[in-house]
Amino acid sequence: MAWSSGVCRARHRQVVKGVDLESYSPFPGKDAQRIAVDLRRVLNVGIGRYMRCLFPAILRLDQENQYWFLSPPGVRIEGLRAEQSHVISTAVPYYSVREQLAIPRLLKRLSVDLFHSPHFVLPIVRPCKTIVTIHDLIYREYPGDLSRVGHYYYSVFTWLAARLADRVLTVSEFSRQEIIRRLKVAPEQVVVVPEAPGSHFRTIGDRAHLARVRSKYSLPERFLFNIGIQRPRKNLDRLIEAFSQLPLRSFRGVKLILAGKSDPGFQHVSSLIKQLGLGDRVLVIGEVADEDLPAVYSLARGLVFPSLYEGFGLPVVEAMACGTPVITSRGSALPEVSGDAALLVDPRSVSDIRDGMARVLEDDQLVDLLKSRGYARARLFTWEAAASRTLSVYQEILGKARP
């Protein structure tokens, strides 16, 4: 399914309480239940990918129920079956007081049976059954990543959502245990539905394609790759320091490529690179287009992902699906996700990160082993499996009598 600017065509258009409602008809049958999904953050880099992958997979499996998708204005959603899905274009801002009033009214107006929020916010007033996905509790672990007001809002609404929802979905057993422990939720209420790499993540062998991507991002012949937002939990300070300790005589010409969305933390990273005299060895390339990521992974000698905290760690399985060896942390969800298919390091030890990089750069047998295991590991994670598990939870909740 493609997501782009523009407005979807619909057979009928109505305006409901200031919301542009794009509906399709006919309904598939009187026994179909109505499921609404909040996609207002579909353009977000992280949560947006979860939305863009999971819900088309659900629609491919579910031939019975009717779906309503709450979408930002001007976003076109293609590939949804006209007889089964409806798009509601709404400018109601997320993380706002207004959403606490407008969303329940809309759900009631549409006679929705089940509402799924794929992020951590639920309406306090709920006219139907509800499911919330809480991917992780990163901002409880790293409150400095948010403003004081933002952190208060996050803390209150994750706590409320976990208690108000009929079921909580999360993406790893690590996150499940965090939710149970920190939010005091009953274990049976929290269900793990792992994420997965997109179907386009695979080894790229087309030399012309690889050459175009290499040229587009000015990638060197030999490099290690890191991707993610530049915030303290991503552990870039230790990664850069570890890379600086690799002896030039052994690894001359090897670069460290840092990719990801620009962030206020970039200035700190840039200063550290300059301070360590690594301006020609550590390159910051900014965001990489999603369609180019498989080629970048395929060109890299390895992914180095020594994050301090991840609820899942999607780059790990994306890299594995592309045949790229992975060096990642011995902590949070990363050992669970990577299994025996990654080289695990202590993310708080500069020397351990350094030695991990040196091994991947020097040891071809290790690289071949990690590639082989990585391919097998990545195949365990699919959006079809995630959709099937999510649908099972929908069916379980819808099978209960409405309160």
Coordinates of C-alpha atoms in Angstrom, one line a residue:
M1 CA 0.0 0.0 0.0
A2 CA 1.3 3.4 -1.0
W3 CA 0.9 6.5 1.1
S4 CA 1.2 9.9 -0.5
S5 CA -0.2 13.4 -0.6
G6 CA -3.6 13.9 -2.2
V7 CA -7.1 13.0 -1.3
C8 CA -8.8 9.6 -1.7
R9 CA -11.8 9.3 -4.0
A10 CA -14.9 8.0 -2.3
R11 CA -18.4 7.1 -3.4
H12 CA -19.9 9.3 -0.7
R13 CA -18.5 12.2 1.2
Q14 CA -19.9 13.7 4.3
V15 CA -18.8 16.1 7.0
V16 CA -19.3 14.9 10.5
K17 CA -18.6 17.4 13.3
G18 CA -16.0 19.1 11.2
V19 CA -14.4 15.8 10.1
D20 CA -14.1 15.0 6.4
L21 CA -15.6 11.5 6.2
E22 CA -14.8 9.5 3.1
S23 CA -17.0 6.4 3.0
Y24 CA -17.4 3.5 0.7
S25 CA -20.4 1.3 0.1
P26 CA -21.9 -1.2 0.1
F27 CA -21.2 -2.7 3.5
P28 CA -20.1 -6.4 3.2
G29 CA -22.9 -7.7 5.3
K30 CA -25.0 -7.2 8.4
D31 CA -22.7 -9.3 10.5
A32 CA -19.6 -7.3 9.8
Q33 CA -18.2 -5.5 12.8
R34 CA -16.8 -2.0 12.6
I35 CA -13.1 -1.5 13.6
A36 CA -11.6 2.0 13.7
V37 CA -7.9 2.6 13.6
D38 CA -6.1 5.8 14.4
L39 CA -3.6 6.5 11.6
R40 CA -3.0 10.1 12.4
R41 CA 0.7 9.5 12.8
V42 CA 1.1 7.5 9.6
L43 CA 3.7 9.9 8.3
N44 CA 5.9 9.5 11.3
V45 CA 9.2 7.7 10.6
G46 CA 9.0 5.0 13.3
I47 CA 5.3 4.5 14.3
G48 CA 4.3 5.3 10.7
R49 CA 6.1 2.2 9.3
Y50 CA 4.3 0.0 11.8
M51 CA 1.0 1.5 10.6
R52 CA 1.9 1.3 6.9
C53 CA 2.9 -2.4 7.1
L54 CA 0.5 -3.9 9.7
F55 CA -2.9 -2.7 8.5
P56 CA -2.7 -3.6 4.8
A57 CA -1.6 -7.1 6.0
I58 CA -4.6 -7.2 8.3
L59 CA -6.9 -6.3 5.4
R60 CA -5.4 -9.0 3.3
L61 CA -6.4 -11.6 5.9
D62 CA -9.7 -10.2 7.2
Q63 CA -12.6 -10.8 4.7
E64 CA -15.4 -10.1 7.2
N65 CA -15.1 -6.8 9.2
Q66 CA -15.4 -3.2 8.1
Y67 CA -12.5 -0.8 8.8
W68 CA -12.4 2.9 9.4
F69 CA -9.0 4.6 9.2
L70 CA -8.5 8.0 10.8
S71 CA -5.9 9.8 8.6
P72 CA -4.2 13.2 8.4
P73 CA -5.7 15.6 5.8
G74 CA -4.2 15.3 2.4
V75 CA -2.8 11.8 2.8
R76 CA -3.8 9.3 0.1
I77 CA -4.2 5.7 1.1
E78 CA -4.1 3.3 -1.8
G79 CA -4.7 -0.4 -2.0
L80 CA -7.5 -0.7 0.5
R81 CA -10.5 -2.6 -0.8
A82 CA -13.4 -0.3 -1.4
E83 CA -16.0 -2.6 0.0
Q84 CA -14.1 -3.1 3.3
S85 CA -12.3 0.1 4.2
H86 CA -13.2 3.8 4.8
V87 CA -10.9 6.8 5.2
I88 CA -11.7 9.6 7.6
S89 CA -9.6 12.7 7.0
T90 CA -9.2 14.5 10.3
A91 CA -7.2 17.5 11.4
V92 CA -7.7 16.7 15.1
P93 CA -4.2 17.1 16.5
Y94 CA -2.7 14.1 18.3
Y95 CA -1.5 14.6 21.9
S96 CA -4.2 17.2 22.5
V97 CA -7.2 18.0 24.7
R98 CA -9.2 18.2 21.5
E99 CA -8.7 14.6 20.6
Q100 CA -10.1 13.5 23.9
L101 CA -13.4 15.1 22.8
A102 CA -13.5 14.7 19.1
I103 CA -12.4 11.0 18.7
P104 CA -15.1 9.6 21.1
R105 CA -17.8 11.6 19.3
L106 CA -16.7 10.2 16.0
L107 CA -16.5 6.6 17.2
K108 CA -20.0 6.9 18.6
R109 CA -21.3 8.6 15.4
L110 CA -19.9 5.6 13.4
S111 CA -21.2 3.0 15.8
V112 CA -17.7 1.5 16.0
D113 CA -17.3 -1.9 17.8
L114 CA -13.6 -1.7 18.3
F115 CA -11.0 1.1 18.3
H116 CA -7.3 0.4 17.9
S117 CA -4.8 3.1 18.8
P118 CA -1.4 2.0 17.4
H119 CA 0.3 4.5 19.7
F120 CA 0.0 5.1 23.4
V121 CA -3.0 7.4 23.6
L122 CA -6.6 6.3 24.1
P123 CA -9.7 8.5 24.7
I124 CA -10.7 8.5 28.3
V125 CA -14.3 8.3 27.3
R126 CA -14.7 5.1 25.3
P127 CA -17.9 4.3 23.4
C128 CA -16.6 0.9 22.3
K129 CA -14.0 -1.8 23.0
T130 CA -10.4 -0.5 22.7
I131 CA -6.9 -1.9 22.0
V132 CA -3.8 0.2 22.4
T133 CA -0.3 -0.6 21.1
I134 CA 2.5 0.6 23.5
H135 CA 5.7 -0.1 21.6
D136 CA 8.0 0.6 24.6
L137 CA 8.5 2.8 27.6
I138 CA 11.5 4.7 26.3
Y139 CA 10.4 8.1 27.6
R140 CA 10.0 6.7 31.1
E141 CA 13.6 5.5 30.9
Y142 CA 14.8 8.7 29.1
P143 CA 12.6 11.5 30.2
G144 CA 15.0 14.1 29.0
D145 CA 14.0 13.3 25.4
L146 CA 10.8 15.2 26.0
S147 CA 9.9 18.6 27.4
R148 CA 8.5 18.7 30.9
V149 CA 5.0 19.1 29.6
G150 CA 5.5 16.4 27.0
H151 CA 6.9 14.0 29.6
Y152 CA 3.9 14.6 31.9
Y153 CA 1.5 14.0 29.1
Y154 CA 3.3 10.8 28.1
S155 CA 3.5 9.5 31.6
V156 CA -0.2 10.1 32.3
F157 CA -1.6 8.8 29.1
T158 CA 0.6 5.6 28.9
W159 CA -0.6 4.8 32.4
L160 CA -4.2 5.6 31.5
A161 CA -4.2 3.7 28.2
A162 CA -2.7 0.6 29.8
R163 CA -5.6 0.5 32.2
L164 CA -8.4 1.6 30.0
A165 CA -7.7 -0.7 27.1
D166 CA -9.4 -4.1 26.8
R167 CA -6.0 -5.3 25.6
V168 CA -2.5 -3.9 25.3
L169 CA -0.3 -4.9 22.3
T170 CA 3.4 -4.5 22.4
V171 CA 6.3 -5.6 20.1
S172 CA 8.6 -7.7 22.3
E173 CA 8.6 -9.7 25.5
F174 CA 11.1 -7.1 26.9
S175 CA 8.5 -4.4 26.4
R176 CA 5.8 -6.6 27.7
Q177 CA 7.7 -7.1 31.0
E178 CA 8.4 -3.3 31.2
I179 CA 4.7 -2.5 30.8
I180 CA 3.7 -5.1 33.4
R181 CA 6.3 -3.9 35.9
R182 CA 6.2 -0.1 35.3
L183 CA 2.5 0.4 34.6
K184 CA 1.2 -2.4 36.9
V185 CA -0.8 -4.1 34.2
A186 CA -2.1 -7.7 34.6
P187 CA 0.2 -10.0 32.6
E188 CA -2.7 -11.6 30.7
Q189 CA -3.7 -8.1 29.4
V190 CA -0.5 -7.6 27.5
V191 CA 0.1 -9.4 24.2
V192 CA 3.3 -9.5 22.2
V193 CA 3.0 -8.9 18.4
P194 CA 6.6 -8.6 17.0
E195 CA 7.4 -6.1 14.2
A196 CA 9.0 -7.2 10.9
P197 CA 11.1 -5.9 8.0
G198 CA 9.2 -4.7 5.0
S199 CA 9.0 -7.1 2.0
H200 CA 11.5 -4.9 0.1
F201 CA 14.3 -5.6 2.6
R202 CA 16.5 -8.1 0.8
T203 CA 20.0 -8.4 -0.5
I204 CA 20.5 -6.1 -3.5
G205 CA 22.7 -7.6 -6.1
D206 CA 22.0 -5.2 -9.0
R207 CA 25.4 -3.4 -9.5
A208 CA 23.9 -0.5 -11.3
H209 CA 21.3 0.0 -8.5
L210 CA 24.1 -0.3 -5.8
A211 CA 26.2 2.2 -7.7
R212 CA 23.4 4.8 -7.9
V213 CA 22.7 4.5 -4.2
R214 CA 26.4 4.7 -3.4
S215 CA 26.7 7.9 -5.5
K216 CA 23.5 9.4 -4.1
Y217 CA 24.8 9.2 -0.5
S218 CA 28.5 9.5 -1.2
L219 CA 29.2 6.1 0.4
P220 CA 32.8 4.9 0.5
E221 CA 33.9 1.5 -0.6
R222 CA 34.1 0.1 2.9
F223 CA 32.0 1.2 5.8
L224 CA 30.1 0.3 8.9
F225 CA 26.6 1.6 9.2
N226 CA 24.4 3.0 11.9
I227 CA 20.9 4.4 11.6
G228 CA 18.6 6.1 14.1
I229 CA 17.7 9.4 15.6
Q230 CA 20.6 11.1 17.3
R231 CA 19.6 11.0 20.9
P232 CA 21.5 9.8 24.0
R233 CA 19.8 6.4 24.1
K234 CA 21.2 5.6 20.7
N235 CA 24.7 5.6 22.3
L236 CA 26.4 7.5 19.5
D237 CA 29.0 8.9 21.8
R238 CA 30.4 5.5 22.7
L239 CA 30.1 4.3 19.1
I240 CA 32.1 7.2 17.8
E241 CA 34.7 6.9 20.5
A242 CA 35.0 3.1 19.9
F243 CA 35.4 3.7 16.2
S244 CA 38.2 6.3 16.9
Q245 CA 40.1 3.5 18.7
L246 CA 40.3 1.2 15.7
P247 CA 43.9 1.3 14.6
L248 CA 44.4 3.1 11.3
R249 CA 47.1 0.8 10.2
S250 CA 44.7 -2.1 10.2
F251 CA 41.5 -0.3 9.1
R252 CA 42.6 2.5 6.8
G253 CA 39.9 3.5 4.4
V254 CA 37.0 2.1 6.6
K255 CA 34.4 4.8 7.4
L256 CA 31.6 4.9 9.9
I257 CA 28.3 6.1 8.3
L258 CA 25.7 7.7 10.6
A259 CA 22.2 8.0 9.1
G260 CA 19.0 9.3 10.5
K261 CA 16.7 12.3 10.9
S262 CA 18.3 15.5 12.0
D263 CA 17.9 16.3 15.7
P264 CA 19.1 19.0 18.1
G265 CA 21.6 16.3 19.3
F266 CA 23.3 16.5 15.9
Q267 CA 25.4 19.5 17.1
H268 CA 26.8 17.4 19.9
V269 CA 27.6 14.5 17.6
S270 CA 29.2 16.8 15.1
S271 CA 31.3 18.4 17.9
L272 CA 32.5 15.0 19.1
I273 CA 33.5 13.9 15.6
K274 CA 35.5 17.1 15.2
Q275 CA 37.0 16.8 18.7
L276 CA 38.3 13.3 18.0
G277 CA 39.7 14.3 14.6
L278 CA 37.3 12.0 12.7
G279 CA 35.9 14.4 10.2
D280 CA 37.1 12.3 7.2
R281 CA 36.3 8.9 8.9
V282 CA 32.8 9.4 10.4
L283 CA 30.3 10.7 7.9
V284 CA 26.8 12.0 8.8
I285 CA 24.5 11.5 5.8
G286 CA 21.1 12.4 7.3
E287 CA 17.9 10.6 6.3
V288 CA 18.0 7.7 3.9
A289 CA 14.9 7.1 1.8
D290 CA 13.1 3.9 2.7
E291 CA 13.5 2.5 -0.8
D292 CA 17.3 3.1 -0.7
L293 CA 17.8 1.4 2.7
P294 CA 18.1 -2.2 1.4
A295 CA 20.9 -1.1 -1.0
V296 CA 22.7 0.8 1.8
Y297 CA 22.5 -2.3 4.1
S298 CA 23.8 -4.5 1.2
L299 CA 26.8 -2.2 0.7
A300 CA 27.7 -2.0 4.3
R301 CA 30.2 -4.4 5.9
G302 CA 28.0 -4.4 9.0
L303 CA 25.3 -2.6 11.0
V304 CA 26.6 -1.3 14.3
F305 CA 23.6 -0.7 16.6
P306 CA 24.8 -0.4 20.2
S307 CA 21.6 1.3 21.5
L308 CA 21.0 1.5 25.2
Y309 CA 17.2 1.0 25.0
E310 CA 15.0 -0.5 22.3
G311 CA 11.5 -1.8 22.5
F312 CA 12.2 -3.9 19.4
G313 CA 15.1 -2.6 17.2
L314 CA 13.7 -2.8 13.6
P315 CA 17.1 -2.0 11.9
V316 CA 18.4 -5.2 13.3
V317 CA 16.0 -7.4 11.4
E318 CA 16.1 -5.1 8.4
A319 CA 19.8 -5.5 8.1
M320 CA 19.6 -9.3 8.6
A321 CA 17.0 -9.6 5.8
C322 CA 19.5 -7.8 3.6
G323 CA 22.4 -10.2 4.5
T324 CA 24.2 -7.6 6.6
P325 CA 26.1 -8.7 9.7
V326 CA 24.8 -7.1 12.9
I327 CA 26.6 -5.8 15.9
T328 CA 24.2 -4.9 18.6
S329 CA 23.6 -4.5 22.3
R330 CA 23.5 -7.1 25.0
G331 CA 20.5 -5.3 26.6
S332 CA 16.8 -4.3 26.3
A333 CA 14.9 -6.1 23.5
L334 CA 17.9 -6.5 21.2
P335 CA 19.1 -10.0 22.3
E336 CA 15.5 -11.2 22.1
V337 CA 15.1 -9.9 18.6
S338 CA 18.6 -10.9 17.3
G339 CA 18.8 -14.4 18.9
D340 CA 22.1 -16.1 17.9
A341 CA 22.3 -14.1 14.6
A342 CA 24.1 -11.0 15.9
L343 CA 27.4 -10.2 17.6
L344 CA 26.3 -8.9 21.0
V345 CA 28.4 -6.3 22.8
D346 CA 28.2 -4.4 26.1
P347 CA 26.7 -1.0 25.0
R348 CA 28.3 0.8 27.9
S349 CA 31.8 -0.5 27.1
V350 CA 33.7 1.4 24.5
S351 CA 36.3 -1.3 24.2
D352 CA 33.7 -4.0 23.7
I353 CA 32.0 -2.0 20.9
R354 CA 35.5 -1.4 19.4
D355 CA 36.4 -5.1 19.5
G356 CA 33.0 -6.1 18.0
M357 CA 33.6 -3.8 15.0
A358 CA 37.2 -5.0 14.6
R359 CA 36.0 -8.7 14.5
V360 CA 33.4 -7.9 11.8
L361 CA 35.9 -6.0 9.7
E362 CA 38.6 -8.7 10.0
D363 CA 36.9 -12.1 10.3
D364 CA 35.3 -13.2 7.0
Q365 CA 34.2 -16.5 8.5
L366 CA 32.3 -14.7 11.3
V367 CA 30.7 -12.4 8.6
D368 CA 29.6 -15.4 6.6
L369 CA 28.1 -17.1 9.8
L370 CA 26.3 -13.9 10.8
K371 CA 24.9 -13.5 7.3
S372 CA 23.6 -17.0 7.2
R373 CA 22.1 -16.9 10.7
G374 CA 20.7 -13.4 10.0
Y375 CA 18.8 -14.5 6.9
A376 CA 17.2 -17.3 8.9
R377 CA 16.4 -15.0 11.8
A378 CA 14.8 -12.4 9.7
R379 CA 12.5 -14.9 8.1
L380 CA 10.9 -15.5 11.5
F381 CA 9.5 -11.9 11.5
T382 CA 6.7 -11.2 9.0
W383 CA 3.9 -8.7 8.8
E384 CA 1.6 -11.5 7.9
A385 CA 2.3 -13.2 11.2
A386 CA 1.9 -9.9 13.0
A387 CA -1.5 -9.3 11.2
S388 CA -2.7 -12.8 12.1
R389 CA -1.8 -12.3 15.8
T390 CA -3.4 -8.9 15.9
L391 CA -6.6 -10.2 14.3
S392 CA -6.7 -13.0 16.9
V393 CA -6.8 -10.3 19.6
Y394 CA -9.5 -8.4 17.7
Q395 CA -11.6 -11.5 17.5
E396 CA -11.1 -12.3 21.2
I397 CA -12.2 -8.8 22.2
L398 CA -15.1 -8.6 19.8
G399 CA -16.3 -11.9 21.0
K400 CA -17.0 -10.4 24.4
A401 CA -20.3 -8.7 25.3
R402 CA -20.1 -5.0 25.1
P403 CA -20.2 -3.4 28.6

